CSV table of C-alpha atoms in Angstrom, one decimal:
chain,number,residue,atom,x,y,z
A,74,MET,CA,-7.4,11.9,-4.4
A,75,ALA,CA,-11.1,12.0,-5.9
A,76,PRO,CA,-10.0,8.8,-8.0
A,77,LEU,CA,-9.4,6.4,-4.9
A,78,THR,CA,-12.2,7.9,-3.4
A,79,ASP,CA,-14.1,6.7,-6.8
A,80,ALA,CA,-12.7,3.6,-6.9
A,81,ILE,CA,-13.8,2.7,-3.2
A,82,ALA,CA,-16.6,3.4,-3.4
A,83,HIS,CA,-17.7,2.2,-6.5
A,84,SER,CA,-17.0,-1.2,-5.0
A,85,GLY,CA,-18.7,-1.0,-1.8
A,86,GLY,CA,-16.1,-0.1,0.3
A,87,ARG,CA,-15.2,-3.3,0.3
A,88,GLY,CA,-11.5,-4.4,-1.3
A,89,GLY,CA,-8.1,-4.4,-2.0
A,90,PHE,CA,-7.0,-1.2,-4.3
A,91,ILE,CA,-3.7,-0.1,-5.2
A,92,VAL,CA,-2.0,3.4,-5.2
A,93,ALA,CA,0.8,3.8,-7.5
A,94,ILE,CA,2.6,6.9,-7.4
A,95,PRO,CA,5.8,7.9,-9.0
A,96,GLU,CA,7.8,8.6,-6.2
A,97,TYR,CA,8.0,7.6,-2.7
A,98,ARG,CA,5.9,9.8,-0.2
A,99,PRO,CA,5.3,9.0,3.4
A,100,SER,CA,4.2,11.9,4.1
A,101,LEU,CA,1.4,11.6,1.8
A,102,ILE,CA,-0.1,8.6,2.6
A,103,ARG,CA,-0.4,9.3,5.6
A,104,LEU,CA,-2.6,12.5,4.5
A,105,LEU,CA,-4.5,9.7,2.6
A,106,ALA,CA,-5.3,7.3,5.1
A,107,ASN,CA,-6.7,10.4,7.2
A,108,ARG,CA,-8.7,11.5,4.3
A,109,GLN,CA,-10.3,8.1,3.4
A,110,GLY,CA,-10.6,7.3,7.6
A,111,LEU,CA,-8.6,4.5,6.9
A,112,TYR,CA,-6.3,3.2,10.1
A,113,TYR,CA,-1.9,3.2,9.3
A,114,CYS,CA,0.0,-0.1,9.3
A,115,ASP,CA,3.7,0.4,8.5
A,116,PHE,CA,4.3,-3.0,7.0
A,117,ARG,CA,7.8,-2.5,7.3
A,118,ALA,CA,8.4,-1.2,10.8
A,119,GLU,CA,5.8,-3.5,12.7
A,120,ARG,CA,6.4,-6.9,10.4
A,121,MET,CA,9.9,-6.8,9.3
A,122,ALA,CA,12.0,-4.2,11.5
A,123,ALA,CA,11.9,-6.5,14.5
A,124,LEU,CA,13.9,-9.7,11.7
A,125,GLY,CA,16.5,-7.8,10.9
A,126,TRP,CA,18.2,-9.8,7.9
A,127,GLU,CA,15.6,-12.6,8.3
A,128,ALA,CA,12.7,-10.2,7.1
A,129,SER,CA,13.0,-11.3,3.8
A,130,LYS,CA,12.3,-15.1,4.1
A,131,LEU,CA,9.0,-13.7,5.1
A,132,PRO,CA,7.0,-15.2,2.7
A,133,LEU,CA,4.2,-12.5,1.0
A,134,SER,CA,1.0,-13.7,3.0
A,135,ALA,CA,2.6,-12.3,5.8
A,136,LEU,CA,1.3,-9.3,3.5
A,137,ASP,CA,-2.7,-11.3,3.6
A,138,ASP,CA,-1.8,-12.2,7.2
A,139,THR,CA,-1.2,-8.3,8.3
A,140,ILE,CA,-4.4,-7.4,6.7
A,141,ALA,CA,-6.6,-10.0,7.8
A,142,GLU,CA,-5.0,-9.0,11.4
A,143,THR,CA,-5.5,-5.1,11.3
A,144,ILE,CA,-8.8,-5.3,9.6
A,145,PRO,CA,-11.1,-6.0,12.4
A,146,LYS,CA,-9.0,-2.9,14.9
A,147,SER,CA,-9.6,-0.9,11.9
A,148,GLY,CA,-13.2,0.2,12.2
A,149,LYS,CA,-13.3,0.5,7.6
A,150,GLY,CA,-10.4,-0.4,6.7
A,151,ILE,CA,-6.7,0.1,6.3
A,152,ILE,CA,-3.3,0.8,4.6
A,153,LEU,CA,-0.3,-1.1,4.3
A,154,GLN,CA,2.1,1.1,3.8
A,155,ASN,CA,5.8,-0.7,2.9
A,156,ALA,CA,4.5,-3.3,1.6
A,157,GLU,CA,7.0,-3.1,-1.0
A,158,ALA,CA,9.6,-3.8,1.4
A,159,LEU,CA,8.6,-7.2,1.6
A,160,LEU,CA,7.8,-7.1,-2.6
A,161,ALA,CA,11.3,-6.4,-3.2
A,162,ALA,CA,13.0,-9.2,-1.6
A,163,LYS,CA,10.8,-11.6,-3.9
A,164,PRO,CA,10.9,-12.3,-7.9
A,165,ALA,CA,9.0,-10.3,-10.6
A,166,ALA,CA,6.4,-12.9,-11.1
A,167,GLU,CA,5.7,-13.6,-7.4
A,168,ARG,CA,5.6,-9.9,-7.1
A,169,ARG,CA,3.3,-9.2,-10.2
A,170,ALA,CA,0.6,-12.8,-8.7
A,171,TRP,CA,0.5,-11.1,-5.2
A,172,LEU,CA,-0.8,-7.7,-6.4
A,173,GLU,CA,-2.9,-9.1,-9.1
A,174,SER,CA,-4.4,-11.7,-6.2
A,175,PHE,CA,-4.7,-8.7,-3.5
A,176,THR,CA,-6.7,-6.8,-5.9
A,177,GLN,CA,-9.5,-9.7,-6.4
A,178,THR,CA,-9.2,-10.5,-2.9
A,179,ASN,CA,-12.7,-10.0,-0.7
A,180,TRP,CA,-11.0,-8.4,2.3
A,181,THR,CA,-13.5,-7.7,4.5
A,182,GLY,CA,-12.8,-3.3,4.7
A,183,THR,CA,-11.3,-1.2,2.4
A,184,VAL,CA,-7.3,-2.5,2.2
A,185,VAL,CA,-5.6,0.1,0.3
A,186,VAL,CA,-1.5,-0.7,-0.9
A,187,PRO,CA,0.4,2.3,-2.0
A,188,VAL,CA,3.6,1.8,-4.6
A,189,SER,CA,5.9,3.5,-6.3
A,190,VAL,CA,8.5,1.5,-6.9
A,191,PHE,CA,7.1,-1.5,-9.0
A,192,THR,CA,4.6,0.0,-11.1
A,193,SER,CA,5.8,-1.9,-13.7
A,194,ASP,CA,4.2,-5.1,-11.8
A,195,LEU,CA,0.9,-3.7,-11.2
A,196,PRO,CA,-2.4,-5.8,-12.9
A,197,GLU,CA,-3.9,-4.6,-15.7
A,198,GLU,CA,-6.7,-1.8,-15.0
A,199,ASN,CA,-9.2,-3.6,-13.2
A,200,GLY,CA,-10.8,-0.5,-11.4
A,201,ARG,CA,-8.8,-1.2,-8.3
A,202,VAL,CA,-5.4,0.3,-9.7
A,203,VAL,CA,-5.5,4.2,-9.0
A,204,THR,CA,-2.3,6.2,-10.9
A,205,LEU,CA,-2.3,9.5,-8.9
A,206,ASP,CA,-1.4,12.1,-10.4
A,207,MET,CA,1.4,14.0,-8.7
A,208,ALA,CA,0.7,17.6,-10.4
A,209,LEU,CA,-2.7,17.6,-9.0
A,210,LEU,CA,-0.8,17.2,-5.2
A,211,PRO,CA,0.4,18.8,-2.6
A,212,ALA,CA,3.9,19.7,-3.0
A,213,GLU,CA,6.4,18.2,-0.4
A,214,SER,CA,7.6,20.8,1.7
A,215,MET,CA,11.1,21.3,2.3
A,216,LEU,CA,11.3,19.9,5.9
A,217,ILE,CA,9.8,16.4,4.9
A,218,ARG,CA,12.4,16.2,2.5
A,219,LEU,CA,15.1,16.4,4.5
A,220,ALA,CA,13.2,14.6,7.4
A,221,SER,CA,13.1,11.3,5.2
A,222,GLN,CA,16.5,11.2,4.1
């Protein structure tokens, strides 16, 4: 997790960061939130689930609104888990534009968005996109793998 810690420290603890991971690992993201002292916000559960099929009609600005509403409650910052649930409902060009804009926004705290599905849409390296080396991370337990299926 050192690459993310370093990127956040280099930016003064402000702004948007993307953590690229090659597989969906919710337990790892919770661990990352705890280690970084960030509030864990599950966008899909908190904003999309209640809308059912209508959730795909949310604009990508709903991600920004959720970030802006959650940062003041968080203290230091947030990890916005499952943002990809909404990104998946949008065309690639829109996804790419939002991801680029997200890393360039001067959020009032640290905001981390994990990305595992749309890593090919990530902006060029700008110091705010961090790829975690799965070989260096703890293996996911069998119990966690079964629970996530």
